[in-house]
CSV table of C-alpha atoms and ligand atoms in Angstrom, one decimal:
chain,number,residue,atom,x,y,z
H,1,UNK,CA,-22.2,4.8,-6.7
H,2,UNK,CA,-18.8,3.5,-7.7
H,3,UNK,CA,-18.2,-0.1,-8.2
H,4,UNK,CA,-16.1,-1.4,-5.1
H,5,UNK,CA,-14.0,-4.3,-6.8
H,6,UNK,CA,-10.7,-3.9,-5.2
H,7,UNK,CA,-9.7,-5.5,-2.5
H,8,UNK,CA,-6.4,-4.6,-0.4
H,9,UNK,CA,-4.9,-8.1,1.5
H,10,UNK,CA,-2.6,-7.5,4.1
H,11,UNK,CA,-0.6,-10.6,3.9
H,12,UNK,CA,1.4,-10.3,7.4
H,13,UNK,CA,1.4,-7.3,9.6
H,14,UNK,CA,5.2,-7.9,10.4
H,15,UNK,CA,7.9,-5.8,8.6
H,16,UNK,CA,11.6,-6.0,8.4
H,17,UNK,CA,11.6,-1.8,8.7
H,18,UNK,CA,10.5,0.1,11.2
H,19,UNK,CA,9.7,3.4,9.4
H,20,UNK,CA,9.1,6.2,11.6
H,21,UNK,CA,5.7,6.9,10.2
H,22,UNK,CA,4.2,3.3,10.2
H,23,UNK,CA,5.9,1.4,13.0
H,24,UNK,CA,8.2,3.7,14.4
H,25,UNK,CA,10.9,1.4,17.1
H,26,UNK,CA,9.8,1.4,20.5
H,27,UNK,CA,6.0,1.6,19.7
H,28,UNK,CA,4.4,-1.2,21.2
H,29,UNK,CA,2.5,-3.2,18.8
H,30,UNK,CA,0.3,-6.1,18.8
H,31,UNK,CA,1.6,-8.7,16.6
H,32,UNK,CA,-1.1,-10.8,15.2
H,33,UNK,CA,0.2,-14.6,16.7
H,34,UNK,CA,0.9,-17.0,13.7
H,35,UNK,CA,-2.5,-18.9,14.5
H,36,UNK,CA,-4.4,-16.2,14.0
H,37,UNK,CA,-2.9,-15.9,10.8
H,38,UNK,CA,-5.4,-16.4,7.6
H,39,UNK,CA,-3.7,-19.1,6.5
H,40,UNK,CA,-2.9,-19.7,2.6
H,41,UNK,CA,-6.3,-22.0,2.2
H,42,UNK,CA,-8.3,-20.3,4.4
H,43,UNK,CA,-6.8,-16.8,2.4
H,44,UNK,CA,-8.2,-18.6,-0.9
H,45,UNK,CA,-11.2,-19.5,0.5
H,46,UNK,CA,-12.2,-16.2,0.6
H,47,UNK,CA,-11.4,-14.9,-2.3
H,48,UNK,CA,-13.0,-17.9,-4.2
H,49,UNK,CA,-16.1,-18.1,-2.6
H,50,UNK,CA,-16.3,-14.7,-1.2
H,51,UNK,CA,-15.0,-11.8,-2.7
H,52,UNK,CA,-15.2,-13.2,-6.9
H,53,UNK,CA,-18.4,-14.1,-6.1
H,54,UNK,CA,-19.8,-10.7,-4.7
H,55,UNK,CA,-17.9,-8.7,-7.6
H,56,UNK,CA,-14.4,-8.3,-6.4
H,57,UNK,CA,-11.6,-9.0,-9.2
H,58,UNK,CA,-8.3,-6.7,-8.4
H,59,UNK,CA,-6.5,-7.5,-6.0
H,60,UNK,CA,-3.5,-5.8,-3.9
H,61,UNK,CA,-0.9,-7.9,-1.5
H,62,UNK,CA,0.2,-5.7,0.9
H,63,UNK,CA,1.4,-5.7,4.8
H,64,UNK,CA,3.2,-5.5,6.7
H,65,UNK,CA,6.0,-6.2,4.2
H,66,UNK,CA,4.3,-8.9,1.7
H,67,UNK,CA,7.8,-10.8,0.9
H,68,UNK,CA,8.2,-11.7,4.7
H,69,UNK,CA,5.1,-14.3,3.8
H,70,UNK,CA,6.2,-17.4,3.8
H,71,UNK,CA,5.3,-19.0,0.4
H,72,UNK,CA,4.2,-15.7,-0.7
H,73,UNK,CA,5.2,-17.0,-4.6
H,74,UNK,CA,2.7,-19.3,-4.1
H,75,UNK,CA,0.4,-17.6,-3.4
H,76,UNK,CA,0.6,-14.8,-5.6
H,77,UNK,CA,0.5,-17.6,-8.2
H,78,UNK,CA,-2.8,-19.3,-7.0
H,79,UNK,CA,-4.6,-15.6,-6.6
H,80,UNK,CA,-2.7,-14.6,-10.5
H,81,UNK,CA,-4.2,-18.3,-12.3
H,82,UNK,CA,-7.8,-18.0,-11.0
H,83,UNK,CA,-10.2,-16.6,-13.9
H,84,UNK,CA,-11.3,-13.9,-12.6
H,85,UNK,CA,-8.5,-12.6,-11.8
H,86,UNK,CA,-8.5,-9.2,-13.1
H,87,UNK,CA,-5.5,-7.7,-11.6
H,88,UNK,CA,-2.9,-8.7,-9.2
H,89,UNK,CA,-0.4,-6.1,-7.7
H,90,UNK,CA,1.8,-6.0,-4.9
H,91,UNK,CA,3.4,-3.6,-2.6
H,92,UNK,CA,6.5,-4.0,-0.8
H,93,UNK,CA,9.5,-1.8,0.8
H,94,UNK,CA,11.7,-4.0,-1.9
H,95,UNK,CA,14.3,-5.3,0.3
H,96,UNK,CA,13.5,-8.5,-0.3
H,97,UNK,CA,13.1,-8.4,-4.0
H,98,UNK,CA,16.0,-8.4,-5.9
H,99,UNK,CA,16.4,-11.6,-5.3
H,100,UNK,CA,12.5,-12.7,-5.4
H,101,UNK,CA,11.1,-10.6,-8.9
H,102,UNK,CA,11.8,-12.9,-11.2
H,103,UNK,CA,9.9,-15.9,-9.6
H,104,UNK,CA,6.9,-13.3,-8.5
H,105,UNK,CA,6.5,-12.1,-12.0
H,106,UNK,CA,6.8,-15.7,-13.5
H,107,UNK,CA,4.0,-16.5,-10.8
H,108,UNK,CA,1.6,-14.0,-12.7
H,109,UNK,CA,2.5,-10.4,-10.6
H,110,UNK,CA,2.7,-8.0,-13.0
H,111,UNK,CA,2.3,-4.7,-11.0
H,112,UNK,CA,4.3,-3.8,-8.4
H,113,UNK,CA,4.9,-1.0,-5.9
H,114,UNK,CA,8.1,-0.2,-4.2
H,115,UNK,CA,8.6,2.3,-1.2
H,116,UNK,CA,11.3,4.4,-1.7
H,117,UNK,CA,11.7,7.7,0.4
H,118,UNK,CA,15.0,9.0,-0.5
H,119,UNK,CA,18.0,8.5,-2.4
H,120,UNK,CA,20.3,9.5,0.1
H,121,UNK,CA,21.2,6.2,1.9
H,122,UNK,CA,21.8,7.7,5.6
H,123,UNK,CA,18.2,9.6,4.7
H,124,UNK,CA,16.8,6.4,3.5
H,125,UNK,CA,17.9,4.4,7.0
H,126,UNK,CA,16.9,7.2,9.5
H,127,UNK,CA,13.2,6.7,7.8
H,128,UNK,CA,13.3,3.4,7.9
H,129,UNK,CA,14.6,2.9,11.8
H,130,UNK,CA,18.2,1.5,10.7
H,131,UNK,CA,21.2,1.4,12.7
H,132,UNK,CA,23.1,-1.5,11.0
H,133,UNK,CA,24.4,-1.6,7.4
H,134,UNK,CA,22.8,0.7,5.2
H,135,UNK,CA,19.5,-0.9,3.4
H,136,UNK,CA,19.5,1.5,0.4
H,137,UNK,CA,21.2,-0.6,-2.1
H,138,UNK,CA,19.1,-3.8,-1.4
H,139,UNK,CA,16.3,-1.7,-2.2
H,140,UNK,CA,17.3,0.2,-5.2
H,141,UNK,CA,18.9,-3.3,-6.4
H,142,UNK,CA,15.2,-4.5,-6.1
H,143,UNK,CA,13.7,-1.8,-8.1
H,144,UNK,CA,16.3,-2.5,-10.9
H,145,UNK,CA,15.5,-6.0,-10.5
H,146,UNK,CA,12.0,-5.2,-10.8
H,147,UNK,CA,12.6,-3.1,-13.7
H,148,UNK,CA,14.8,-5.5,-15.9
H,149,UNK,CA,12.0,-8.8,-15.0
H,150,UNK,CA,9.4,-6.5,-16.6
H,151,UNK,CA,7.1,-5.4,-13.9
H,152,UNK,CA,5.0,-2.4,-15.6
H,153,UNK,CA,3.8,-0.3,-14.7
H,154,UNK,CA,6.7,0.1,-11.9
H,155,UNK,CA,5.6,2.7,-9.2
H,156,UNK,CA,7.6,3.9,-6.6
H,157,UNK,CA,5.9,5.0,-3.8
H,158,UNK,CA,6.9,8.1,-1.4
H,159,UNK,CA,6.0,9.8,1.5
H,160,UNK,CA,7.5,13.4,2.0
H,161,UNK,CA,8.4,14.5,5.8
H,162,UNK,CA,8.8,17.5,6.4
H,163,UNK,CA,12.6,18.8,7.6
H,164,UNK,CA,13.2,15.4,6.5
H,165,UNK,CA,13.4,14.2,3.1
H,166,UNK,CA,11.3,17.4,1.4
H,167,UNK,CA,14.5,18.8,0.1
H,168,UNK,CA,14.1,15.8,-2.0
H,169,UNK,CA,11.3,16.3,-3.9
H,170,UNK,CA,12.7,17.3,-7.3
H,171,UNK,CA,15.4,14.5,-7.3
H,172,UNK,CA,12.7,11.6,-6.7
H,173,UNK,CA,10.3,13.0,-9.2
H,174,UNK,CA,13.0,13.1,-11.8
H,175,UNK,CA,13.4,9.4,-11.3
H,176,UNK,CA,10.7,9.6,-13.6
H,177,UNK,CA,12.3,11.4,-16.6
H,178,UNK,CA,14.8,8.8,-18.1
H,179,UNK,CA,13.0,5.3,-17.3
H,180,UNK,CA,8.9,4.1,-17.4
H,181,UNK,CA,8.9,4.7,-13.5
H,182,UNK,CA,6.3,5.9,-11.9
H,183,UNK,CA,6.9,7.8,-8.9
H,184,UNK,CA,3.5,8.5,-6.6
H,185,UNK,CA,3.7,11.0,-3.8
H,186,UNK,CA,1.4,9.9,-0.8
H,187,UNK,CA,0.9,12.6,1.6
H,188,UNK,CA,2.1,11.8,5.2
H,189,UNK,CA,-1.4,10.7,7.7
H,190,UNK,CA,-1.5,11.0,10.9
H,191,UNK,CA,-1.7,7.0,11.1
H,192,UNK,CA,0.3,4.8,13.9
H,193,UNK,CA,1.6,6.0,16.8
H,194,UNK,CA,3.9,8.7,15.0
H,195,UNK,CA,4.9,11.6,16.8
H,196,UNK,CA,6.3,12.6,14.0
H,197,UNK,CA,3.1,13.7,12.5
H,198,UNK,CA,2.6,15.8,15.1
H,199,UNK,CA,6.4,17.7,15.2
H,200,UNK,CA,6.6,17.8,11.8
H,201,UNK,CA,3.1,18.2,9.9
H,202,UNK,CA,2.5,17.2,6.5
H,203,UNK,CA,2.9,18.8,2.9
H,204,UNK,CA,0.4,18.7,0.4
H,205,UNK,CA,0.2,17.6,-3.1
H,206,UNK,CA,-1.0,20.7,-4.6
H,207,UNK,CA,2.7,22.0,-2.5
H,208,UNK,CA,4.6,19.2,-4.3
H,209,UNK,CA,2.9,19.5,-7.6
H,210,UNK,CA,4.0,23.2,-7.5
H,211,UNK,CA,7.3,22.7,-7.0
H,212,UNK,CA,7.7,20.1,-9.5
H,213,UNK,CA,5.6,22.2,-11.8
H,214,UNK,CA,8.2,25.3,-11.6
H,215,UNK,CA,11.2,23.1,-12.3
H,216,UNK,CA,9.6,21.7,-15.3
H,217,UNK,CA,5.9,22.0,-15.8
H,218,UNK,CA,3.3,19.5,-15.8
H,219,UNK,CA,1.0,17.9,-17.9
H,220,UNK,CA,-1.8,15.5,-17.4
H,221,UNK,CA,-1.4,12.2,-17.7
H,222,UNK,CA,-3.0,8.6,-16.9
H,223,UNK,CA,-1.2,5.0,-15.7
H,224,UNK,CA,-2.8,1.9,-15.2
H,225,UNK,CA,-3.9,1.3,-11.3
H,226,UNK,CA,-6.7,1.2,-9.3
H,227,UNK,CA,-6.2,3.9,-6.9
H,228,UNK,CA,-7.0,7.7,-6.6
H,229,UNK,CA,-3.8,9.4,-7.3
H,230,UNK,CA,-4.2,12.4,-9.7
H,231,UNK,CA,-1.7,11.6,-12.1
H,232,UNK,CA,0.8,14.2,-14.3
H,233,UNK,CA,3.6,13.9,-16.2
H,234,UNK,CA,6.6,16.1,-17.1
H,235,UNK,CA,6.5,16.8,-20.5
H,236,UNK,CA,8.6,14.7,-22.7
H,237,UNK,CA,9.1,12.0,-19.2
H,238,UNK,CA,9.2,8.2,-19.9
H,239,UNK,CA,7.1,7.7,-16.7
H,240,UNK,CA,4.5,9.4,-15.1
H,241,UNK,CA,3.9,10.9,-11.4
H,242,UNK,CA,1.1,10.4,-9.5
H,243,UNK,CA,-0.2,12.2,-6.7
H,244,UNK,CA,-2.1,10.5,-3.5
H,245,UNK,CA,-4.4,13.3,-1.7
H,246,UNK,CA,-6.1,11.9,1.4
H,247,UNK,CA,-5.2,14.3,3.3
H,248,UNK,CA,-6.1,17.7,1.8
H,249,UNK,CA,-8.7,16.1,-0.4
H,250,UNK,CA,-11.6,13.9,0.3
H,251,UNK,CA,-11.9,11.3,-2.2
H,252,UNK,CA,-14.6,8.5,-0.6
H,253,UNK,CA,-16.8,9.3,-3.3
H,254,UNK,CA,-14.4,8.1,-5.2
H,255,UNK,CA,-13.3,5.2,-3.1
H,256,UNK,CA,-13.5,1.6,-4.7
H,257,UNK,CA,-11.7,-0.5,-2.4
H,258,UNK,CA,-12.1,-3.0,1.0
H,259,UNK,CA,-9.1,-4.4,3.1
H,260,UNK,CA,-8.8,-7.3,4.7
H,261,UNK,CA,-6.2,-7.7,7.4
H,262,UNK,CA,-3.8,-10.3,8.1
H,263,UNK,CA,-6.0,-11.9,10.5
H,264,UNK,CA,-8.8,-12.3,8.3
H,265,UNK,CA,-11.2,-8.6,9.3
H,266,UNK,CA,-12.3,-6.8,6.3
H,267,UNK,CA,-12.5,-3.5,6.6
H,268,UNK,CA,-14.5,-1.2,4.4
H,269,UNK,CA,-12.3,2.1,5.4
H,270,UNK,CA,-9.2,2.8,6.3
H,271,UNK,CA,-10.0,4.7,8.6
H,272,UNK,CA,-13.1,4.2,9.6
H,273,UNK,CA,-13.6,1.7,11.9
H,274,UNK,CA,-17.5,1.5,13.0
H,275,UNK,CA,-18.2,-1.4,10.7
H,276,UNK,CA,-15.7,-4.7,10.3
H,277,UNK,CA,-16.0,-8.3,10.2
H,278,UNK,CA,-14.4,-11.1,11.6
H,279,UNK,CA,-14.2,-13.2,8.4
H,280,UNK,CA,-11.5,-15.9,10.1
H,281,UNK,CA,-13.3,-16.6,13.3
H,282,UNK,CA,-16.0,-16.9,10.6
H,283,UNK,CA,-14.8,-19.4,8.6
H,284,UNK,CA,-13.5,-21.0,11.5
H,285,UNK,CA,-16.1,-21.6,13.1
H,286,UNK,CA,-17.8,-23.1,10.8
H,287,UNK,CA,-19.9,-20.6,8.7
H,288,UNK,CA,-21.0,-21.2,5.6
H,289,UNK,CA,-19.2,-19.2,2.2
H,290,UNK,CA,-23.0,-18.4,1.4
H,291,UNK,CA,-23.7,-16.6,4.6
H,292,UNK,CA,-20.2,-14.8,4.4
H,293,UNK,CA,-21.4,-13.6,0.5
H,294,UNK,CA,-24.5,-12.1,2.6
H,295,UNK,CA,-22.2,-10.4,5.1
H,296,UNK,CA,-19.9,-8.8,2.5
H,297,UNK,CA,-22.6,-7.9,0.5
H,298,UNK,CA,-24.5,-6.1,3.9
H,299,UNK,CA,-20.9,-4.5,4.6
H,300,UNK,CA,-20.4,-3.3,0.2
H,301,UNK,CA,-24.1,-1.9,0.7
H,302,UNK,CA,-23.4,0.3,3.5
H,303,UNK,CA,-20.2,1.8,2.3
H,304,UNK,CA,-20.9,4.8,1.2
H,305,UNK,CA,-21.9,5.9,4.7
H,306,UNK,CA,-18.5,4.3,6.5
H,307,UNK,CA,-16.0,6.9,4.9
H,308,UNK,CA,-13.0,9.3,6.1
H,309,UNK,CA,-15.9,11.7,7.4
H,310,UNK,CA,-16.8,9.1,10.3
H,311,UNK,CA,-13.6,8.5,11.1
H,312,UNK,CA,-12.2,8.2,14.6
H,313,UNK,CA,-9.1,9.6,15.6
H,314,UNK,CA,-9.8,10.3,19.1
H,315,UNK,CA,-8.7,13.3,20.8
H,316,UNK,CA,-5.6,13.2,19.7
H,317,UNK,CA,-5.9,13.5,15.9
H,318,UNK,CA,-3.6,10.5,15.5
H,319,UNK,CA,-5.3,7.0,14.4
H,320,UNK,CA,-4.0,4.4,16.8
H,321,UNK,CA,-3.7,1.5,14.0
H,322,UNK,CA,-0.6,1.5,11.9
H,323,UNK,CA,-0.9,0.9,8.2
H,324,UNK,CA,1.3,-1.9,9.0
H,325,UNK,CA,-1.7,-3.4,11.1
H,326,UNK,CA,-4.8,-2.5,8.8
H,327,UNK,CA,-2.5,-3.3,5.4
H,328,UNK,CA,-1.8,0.1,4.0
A,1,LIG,N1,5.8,-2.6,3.6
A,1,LIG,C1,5.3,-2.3,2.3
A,1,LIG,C2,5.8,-0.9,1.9
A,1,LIG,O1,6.3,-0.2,2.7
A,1,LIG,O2,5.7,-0.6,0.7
A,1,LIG,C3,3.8,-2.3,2.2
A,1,LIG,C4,2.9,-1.8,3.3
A,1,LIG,S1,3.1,-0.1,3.7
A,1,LIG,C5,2.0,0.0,5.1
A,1,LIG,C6,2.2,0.6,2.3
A,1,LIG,C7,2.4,2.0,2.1
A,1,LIG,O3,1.9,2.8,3.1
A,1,LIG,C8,3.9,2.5,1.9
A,1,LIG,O4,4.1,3.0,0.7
A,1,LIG,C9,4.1,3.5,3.0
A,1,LIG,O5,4.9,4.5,2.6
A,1,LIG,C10,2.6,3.9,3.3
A,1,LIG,N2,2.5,4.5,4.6
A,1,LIG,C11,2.7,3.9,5.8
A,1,LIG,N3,2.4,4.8,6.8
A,1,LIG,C12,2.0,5.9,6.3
A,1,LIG,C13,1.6,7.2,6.8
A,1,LIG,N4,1.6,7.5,8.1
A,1,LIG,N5,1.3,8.2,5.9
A,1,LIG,C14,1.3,7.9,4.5
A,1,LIG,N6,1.7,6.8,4.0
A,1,LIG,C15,2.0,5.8,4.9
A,2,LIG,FE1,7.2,-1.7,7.0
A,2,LIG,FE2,6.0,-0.7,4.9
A,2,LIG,FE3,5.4,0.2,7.4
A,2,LIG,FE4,7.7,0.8,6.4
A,2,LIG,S1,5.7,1.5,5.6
A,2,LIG,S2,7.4,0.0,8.4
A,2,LIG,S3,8.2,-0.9,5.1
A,2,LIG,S4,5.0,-1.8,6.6
């Protein structure tokens, strides 16, 4: 059975986009309320009497959009200094991080991963729900940002929409050519209240790969991460591209991860929701660290059977929870 040591924390389930394939504007969501917030103490609680303890030591800040946490530096600097502390990553739509690199990486982040969906500005907004002044350039000023403090490996993270930005496929994998970015396609789930899913469909890697693979060929290749992307390279590229299959591949066997939600439920699946547990009303209430190892450890045992296979997606074939909500 595969060691499950990673853990994905949603840090806030709020986001300063509203992409159409995650919280699309107009859906109606339910905002966690700030007191039902893990808070910062109660956040490292967890992870040092819970999670090191029963064998987790990588760790992924997530959302939501992580840099809307207030005092996320901090953070990110008490998870980075603890011992055990394996690996500490981030992902984020980059907006925000121009201006907020420097002091993450000097509090211990050294991975990062930045949305990026297109490199056409007005494509770029339309995904993202914009109206006002374009939100491109903040983002690719991020990415530079990120690139000049150090961050590495750099991975640019991209869904492809069909009729949307899938004539862009060539243009965003050659980001990968000149500098040590690594661009990861994640095919498009059925996840949140996205019509879109349903109009447009999805594309699959082995599609992409192709594509990419009669402009330039491919080659295998390896990054650092934790995740299941198949990863390639073009031959003679400074970066690599990595290829995220949920959808036309099952990997569960594979799967080495848990989530835990801004409000403090850890999930074993994403999206699987038969098994969860209330870890803030937990703590809240009093329980003991010790009996939450025991619950974790019930929840890590009976993984294998909580996987993609079980999942419920209702009659509709689209998940109601947004990855904005479970912490994608
Ligand atoms: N706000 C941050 C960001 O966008 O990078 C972090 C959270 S976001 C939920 C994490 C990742 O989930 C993003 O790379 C986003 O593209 C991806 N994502 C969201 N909804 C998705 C969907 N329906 N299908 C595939 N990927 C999705
Ligand atoms: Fe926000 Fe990330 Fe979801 Fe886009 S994908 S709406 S940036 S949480």
């Amino acid at each position: 059975m595969n060691q499950v040591d990673y853990l994905r924390i949603s840090l806030i389930d709020r986001c300063n986009f509203r992409c159409q394939y995650c919280m699309p504007e107009g859906a109606e969501l339910d905002y966690i309320l700030k007191q039902q917030l893990l808070t910062d103490t109660e956040l490292l609680t967890l992870i040092q009497e819970v999670f090191i303890p029963v064998g987790f030591t990588r760790f992924r800040l997530t959302g939501g959009e992580p840099l809307l946490r207030p005092h996320v530096v901090d953070l990110v600097k008490a998870i980075a200094s603890l011992r055990e502390t394996q690996d500490l990553s981030m992902t984020t739509n980059g907006f925000l991080l121009a201006s907020m690199a420097q002091n993450l990486y000097d509090a211990g982040l050294r991975r990062i991963n930045i949305s990026l969906d297109s490199l056409d500005p007005d494509i770029f907004d339309q995904i993202i729900g914009n109206r006002g002044r374009s939100r491109w350039q903040d983002v690719w000023k991020g990415i530079q940002q990120a690139y000049h403090v150090g961050f590495n490996p750099l991975k640019l993270n991209v869904v492809i929409i069909p009729g949307v930005n899938d004539h862009e496929v060539l243009d965003l994998a050659a980001l990968s050519i000149d500098k040590q970015w690594h661009v990861r396609f994640i095919e498009f789930m059925p996840i949140g209240n996205s019509q879109l899913f349903g109009d447009r469909g999805w594309i699959s890697s082995a599609e992409l790969r192709q594509q990419i693979r009669e402009r330039w060929g491919l080659t295998e290749s390896q990054v650092c991460g934790n995740g299941p992307a198949d990863v390639f390279q073009i031959p003679g590229a400074s970066g690599t591209l990595g290829f995220i299959s949920q959808m036309s591949e099952c990997f569960c066997d594979r799967c080495n991860r848990m989530r835990l939600s801004a409000d403090g439920w850890l999930r074993p699946c994403l999206l699987n929701e038969s098994e969860q547990i209330d870890l803030k009303t937990a703590l809240r209430a009093g329980v003991s660290t010790a009996k939450l190892r025991e619950q974790v450890k019930h929840l890590l045992a009976i993984k294998p059977e909580i996987n993609f296979k079980g999942r419920d997606s209702g009659t509709t074939g689209i998940y109601s929870r947004t990855m904005s909500q479970i912490g994608g």
